[in-house]
Amino acid sequence: NLGCAAFKAGNVGEALWHFEKAHRLAPRDADIRANLEFARGRIKDAAPEDEADLITRIIWGPLERVSLNELATALSIAWWLAMASLLALLLARDPARRQALRVPFGGLLVLTLLLAVPFALKYQAEEMTQHAVVLAREVPVLSGPDATEIKRFVLHEGTKVRVLGRWDKWIHLALPNGENGWALGEQVGTI
């Protein structure tokens, strides 16, 4: 709702910021995705996208539709079921029963490992890498964290960037193509 209100008020950057945060919490919500795509179509200059290879797109496509909490829950359930089946396997006295319990234990262990990989990828993308959206109409990106530094380029409202670090009231940010610089923190909203 905040994103829609900001969009109607003409603040595309703020709208995208709210939509990006909402998308992170509910990645399968069709309304959020539609609003996000609609608002993205209204930004002045989109940052160049990463050239993702086929394998990255195959892996990341489904991950965008699952939240980190959902992956953590599935991984936790698989882990505890694997541990319960291991306990049952260790406590089984009958060799035939022990042999029968090896298959479920092996399957649950493989499932746990298969869930651990996407969880780690999603965790790295969402928790270890911070992104931000430009909120101001135009943001000069400087070569250093000082107003007297050389202006490298200008970002416009709604551009999504990666946050590399902070210093005082400045944020070091980067575009997907590798260009980076410093901007005032009040001009971008971190996701």
PDB file of C-alpha atoms in Angstrom, residues 46-189:
ATOM      1  CA  ALA A  46      17.503   1.316 -15.797  1.00  0.00           C
ATOM      2  CA  ALA A  47      20.864   0.004 -14.733  1.00  0.00           C
ATOM      3  CA  PRO A  48      22.287  -2.581 -17.107  1.00  0.00           C
ATOM      4  CA  GLU A  49      21.421  -6.075 -16.001  1.00  0.00           C
ATOM      5  CA  ASP A  50      23.963  -8.768 -15.261  1.00  0.00           C
ATOM      6  CA  GLU A  51      24.548 -11.164 -18.116  1.00  0.00           C
ATOM      7  CA  ALA A  52      23.416 -14.316 -16.346  1.00  0.00           C
ATOM      8  CA  ASP A  53      24.318 -17.626 -17.889  1.00  0.00           C
ATOM      9  CA  LEU A  54      21.713 -20.319 -18.516  1.00  0.00           C
ATOM     10  CA  ILE A  55      22.556 -22.297 -15.376  1.00  0.00           C
ATOM     11  CA  THR A  56      22.233 -19.195 -13.185  1.00  0.00           C
ATOM     12  CA  ARG A  57      18.834 -18.379 -14.691  1.00  0.00           C
ATOM     13  CA  ILE A  58      17.647 -21.983 -14.249  1.00  0.00           C
ATOM     14  CA  ILE A  59      18.691 -22.001 -10.584  1.00  0.00           C
ATOM     15  CA  TRP A  60      17.709 -18.447  -9.662  1.00  0.00           C
ATOM     16  CA  GLY A  61      14.320 -18.388 -11.422  1.00  0.00           C
ATOM     17  CA  PRO A  62      12.600 -20.718  -8.937  1.00  0.00           C
ATOM     18  CA  LEU A  63      14.463 -19.158  -5.990  1.00  0.00           C
ATOM     19  CA  GLU A  64      12.872 -15.787  -6.708  1.00  0.00           C
ATOM     20  CA  ARG A  65       9.467 -17.295  -5.956  1.00  0.00           C
ATOM     21  CA  VAL A  66      10.411 -18.680  -2.527  1.00  0.00           C
ATOM     22  CA  SER A  67      11.093 -16.616   0.577  1.00  0.00           C
ATOM     23  CA  LEU A  68      14.122 -17.193   2.770  1.00  0.00           C
ATOM     24  CA  ASN A  69      11.833 -18.155   5.671  1.00  0.00           C
ATOM     25  CA  GLU A  70      10.121 -20.828   3.570  1.00  0.00           C
ATOM     26  CA  LEU A  71      13.468 -22.319   2.570  1.00  0.00           C
ATOM     27  CA  ALA A  72      14.680 -22.230   6.180  1.00  0.00           C
ATOM     28  CA  THR A  73      11.517 -24.005   7.351  1.00  0.00           C
ATOM     29  CA  ALA A  74      11.789 -26.717   4.678  1.00  0.00           C
ATOM     30  CA  LEU A  75      15.484 -27.225   5.442  1.00  0.00           C
ATOM     31  CA  SER A  76      14.802 -27.450   9.169  1.00  0.00           C
ATOM     32  CA  ILE A  77      12.021 -29.998   8.712  1.00  0.00           C
ATOM     33  CA  ALA A  78      14.168 -32.129   6.395  1.00  0.00           C
ATOM     34  CA  TRP A  79      17.072 -31.971   8.869  1.00  0.00           C
ATOM     35  CA  TRP A  80      14.983 -33.046  11.863  1.00  0.00           C
ATOM     36  CA  LEU A  81      13.318 -35.844   9.896  1.00  0.00           C
ATOM     37  CA  ALA A  82      16.754 -37.070   8.785  1.00  0.00           C
ATOM     38  CA  MET A  83      17.975 -37.002  12.397  1.00  0.00           C
ATOM     39  CA  ALA A  84      14.855 -38.849  13.588  1.00  0.00           C
ATOM     40  CA  SER A  85      15.365 -41.520  10.925  1.00  0.00           C
ATOM     41  CA  LEU A  86      19.055 -41.802  11.913  1.00  0.00           C
ATOM     42  CA  LEU A  87      18.027 -42.309  15.537  1.00  0.00           C
ATOM     43  CA  ALA A  88      15.517 -44.968  14.489  1.00  0.00           C
ATOM     44  CA  LEU A  89      18.224 -46.611  12.378  1.00  0.00           C
ATOM     45  CA  LEU A  90      20.682 -46.658  15.279  1.00  0.00           C
ATOM     46  CA  LEU A  91      18.114 -48.002  17.737  1.00  0.00           C
ATOM     47  CA  ALA A  92      16.833 -50.768  15.420  1.00  0.00           C
ATOM     48  CA  ARG A  93      17.936 -54.221  16.624  1.00  0.00           C
ATOM     49  CA  ASP A  94      16.549 -56.303  13.775  1.00  0.00           C
ATOM     50  CA  PRO A  95      18.909 -56.348  10.721  1.00  0.00           C
ATOM     51  CA  ALA A  96      15.956 -56.386   8.295  1.00  0.00           C
ATOM     52  CA  ARG A  97      14.416 -53.345   9.964  1.00  0.00           C
ATOM     53  CA  ARG A  98      17.786 -51.619  10.008  1.00  0.00           C
ATOM     54  CA  GLN A  99      18.182 -52.301   6.276  1.00  0.00           C
ATOM     55  CA  ALA A 100      14.677 -50.926   5.622  1.00  0.00           C
ATOM     56  CA  LEU A 101      15.432 -47.722   7.560  1.00  0.00           C
ATOM     57  CA  ARG A 102      18.555 -46.938   5.518  1.00  0.00           C
ATOM     58  CA  VAL A 103      16.527 -45.887   2.467  1.00  0.00           C
ATOM     59  CA  PRO A 104      14.403 -43.222   4.243  1.00  0.00           C
ATOM     60  CA  PHE A 105      17.480 -41.953   6.100  1.00  0.00           C
ATOM     61  CA  GLY A 106      19.472 -41.684   2.864  1.00  0.00           C
ATOM     62  CA  GLY A 107      16.600 -39.984   1.067  1.00  0.00           C
ATOM     63  CA  LEU A 108      16.078 -37.456   3.863  1.00  0.00           C
ATOM     64  CA  LEU A 109      19.806 -36.785   4.060  1.00  0.00           C
ATOM     65  CA  VAL A 110      19.933 -36.110   0.300  1.00  0.00           C
ATOM     66  CA  LEU A 111      16.840 -33.886   0.573  1.00  0.00           C
ATOM     67  CA  THR A 112      18.511 -31.927   3.385  1.00  0.00           C
ATOM     68  CA  LEU A 113      21.612 -31.384   1.266  1.00  0.00           C
ATOM     69  CA  LEU A 114      19.517 -30.418  -1.768  1.00  0.00           C
ATOM     70  CA  LEU A 115      17.664 -27.813   0.315  1.00  0.00           C
ATOM     71  CA  ALA A 116      20.872 -26.492   1.889  1.00  0.00           C
ATOM     72  CA  VAL A 117      22.243 -25.260  -1.455  1.00  0.00           C
ATOM     73  CA  PRO A 118      19.309 -23.019  -2.441  1.00  0.00           C
ATOM     74  CA  PHE A 119      19.038 -21.821   1.162  1.00  0.00           C
ATOM     75  CA  ALA A 120      22.707 -20.777   1.111  1.00  0.00           C
ATOM     76  CA  LEU A 121      22.287 -19.029  -2.252  1.00  0.00           C
ATOM     77  CA  LYS A 122      19.177 -17.172  -1.119  1.00  0.00           C
ATOM     78  CA  TYR A 123      20.755 -16.268   2.218  1.00  0.00           C
ATOM     79  CA  GLN A 124      23.819 -14.859   0.480  1.00  0.00           C
ATOM     80  CA  ALA A 125      21.694 -12.865  -1.964  1.00  0.00           C
ATOM     81  CA  GLU A 126      19.332 -11.409   0.634  1.00  0.00           C
ATOM     82  CA  GLU A 127      21.251 -11.219   3.894  1.00  0.00           C
ATOM     83  CA  MET A 128      24.891 -10.879   2.874  1.00  0.00           C
ATOM     84  CA  THR A 129      24.367  -8.536  -0.080  1.00  0.00           C
ATOM     85  CA  GLN A 130      22.451  -5.348   0.569  1.00  0.00           C
ATOM     86  CA  HIS A 131      20.640  -3.497  -2.188  1.00  0.00           C
ATOM     87  CA  ALA A 132      19.157  -0.025  -2.333  1.00  0.00           C
ATOM     88  CA  VAL A 133      16.864   2.044  -4.560  1.00  0.00           C
ATOM     89  CA  VAL A 134      17.588   5.640  -5.537  1.00  0.00           C
ATOM     90  CA  LEU A 135      14.885   7.834  -3.966  1.00  0.00           C
ATOM     91  CA  ALA A 136      15.886  11.313  -5.184  1.00  0.00           C
ATOM     92  CA  ARG A 137      15.155  12.506  -8.736  1.00  0.00           C
ATOM     93  CA  GLU A 138      18.884  12.738  -9.546  1.00  0.00           C
ATOM     94  CA  VAL A 139      21.787  11.537  -7.440  1.00  0.00           C
ATOM     95  CA  PRO A 140      25.360  12.483  -8.307  1.00  0.00           C
ATOM     96  CA  VAL A 141      27.677   9.538  -7.680  1.00  0.00           C
ATOM     97  CA  LEU A 142      31.091  10.750  -6.576  1.00  0.00           C
ATOM     98  CA  SER A 143      34.531   9.161  -6.603  1.00  0.00           C
ATOM     99  CA  GLY A 144      34.779   9.388  -2.800  1.00  0.00           C
ATOM    100  CA  PRO A 145      32.748  10.078   0.341  1.00  0.00           C
ATOM    101  CA  ASP A 146      33.034  13.862   0.228  1.00  0.00           C
ATOM    102  CA  ALA A 147      31.050  16.567  -1.582  1.00  0.00           C
ATOM    103  CA  THR A 148      34.265  17.910  -3.145  1.00  0.00           C
ATOM    104  CA  GLU A 149      35.072  14.627  -4.940  1.00  0.00           C
ATOM    105  CA  ILE A 150      34.764  14.204  -8.715  1.00  0.00           C
ATOM    106  CA  LYS A 151      31.303  13.345 -10.051  1.00  0.00           C
ATOM    107  CA  ARG A 152      31.573   9.964 -11.821  1.00  0.00           C
ATOM    108  CA  PHE A 153      27.993   9.604 -13.060  1.00  0.00           C
ATOM    109  CA  VAL A 154      24.383  10.415 -12.177  1.00  0.00           C
ATOM    110  CA  LEU A 155      21.711   7.966 -11.076  1.00  0.00           C
ATOM    111  CA  HIS A 156      18.024   8.681 -11.446  1.00  0.00           C
ATOM    112  CA  GLU A 157      15.057   7.870  -9.262  1.00  0.00           C
ATOM    113  CA  GLY A 158      14.182   4.190  -9.063  1.00  0.00           C
ATOM    114  CA  THR A 159      17.560   2.735 -10.056  1.00  0.00           C
ATOM    115  CA  LYS A 160      18.412  -0.376  -8.024  1.00  0.00           C
ATOM    116  CA  VAL A 161      22.020  -0.584  -6.819  1.00  0.00           C
ATOM    117  CA  ARG A 162      24.152  -2.834  -4.622  1.00  0.00           C
ATOM    118  CA  VAL A 163      25.493  -1.370  -1.368  1.00  0.00           C
ATOM    119  CA  LEU A 164      29.234  -1.977  -0.943  1.00  0.00           C
ATOM    120  CA  GLY A 165      29.715  -0.087   2.310  1.00  0.00           C
ATOM    121  CA  ARG A 166      29.051   3.017   4.378  1.00  0.00           C
ATOM    122  CA  TRP A 167      31.100   5.834   5.770  1.00  0.00           C
ATOM    123  CA  ASP A 168      29.553   8.568   7.896  1.00  0.00           C
ATOM    124  CA  LYS A 169      26.518   9.822   5.920  1.00  0.00           C
ATOM    125  CA  TRP A 170      27.759   8.331   2.629  1.00  0.00           C
ATOM    126  CA  ILE A 171      26.956   5.028   0.933  1.00  0.00           C
ATOM    127  CA  HIS A 172      29.349   3.258  -1.435  1.00  0.00           C
ATOM    128  CA  LEU A 173      27.206   1.726  -4.148  1.00  0.00           C
ATOM    129  CA  ALA A 174      27.682  -0.271  -7.323  1.00  0.00           C
ATOM    130  CA  LEU A 175      25.729  -0.919 -10.497  1.00  0.00           C
ATOM    131  CA  PRO A 176      25.413  -4.437 -11.935  1.00  0.00           C
ATOM    132  CA  ASN A 177      27.980  -3.546 -14.612  1.00  0.00           C
ATOM    133  CA  GLY A 178      30.628  -2.881 -11.940  1.00  0.00           C
ATOM    134  CA  GLU A 179      30.631   0.934 -11.957  1.00  0.00           C
ATOM    135  CA  ASN A 180      30.682   2.249  -8.408  1.00  0.00           C
ATOM    136  CA  GLY A 181      30.905   5.418  -6.380  1.00  0.00           C
ATOM    137  CA  TRP A 182      29.633   7.281  -3.341  1.00  0.00           C
ATOM    138  CA  ALA A 183      26.279   8.969  -2.755  1.00  0.00           C
ATOM    139  CA  LEU A 184      24.582  10.579   0.215  1.00  0.00           C
ATOM    140  CA  GLY A 185      22.745   7.962   2.247  1.00  0.00           C
ATOM    141  CA  GLU A 186      19.588  10.074   2.500  1.00  0.00           C
ATOM    142  CA  GLN A 187      19.161   9.859  -1.281  1.00  0.00           C
ATOM    143  CA  VAL A 188      18.802   6.058  -1.387  1.00  0.00           C
ATOM    144  CA  GLY A 189      16.621   3.613   0.497  1.00  0.00           C
TER     145      GLY A 189
END
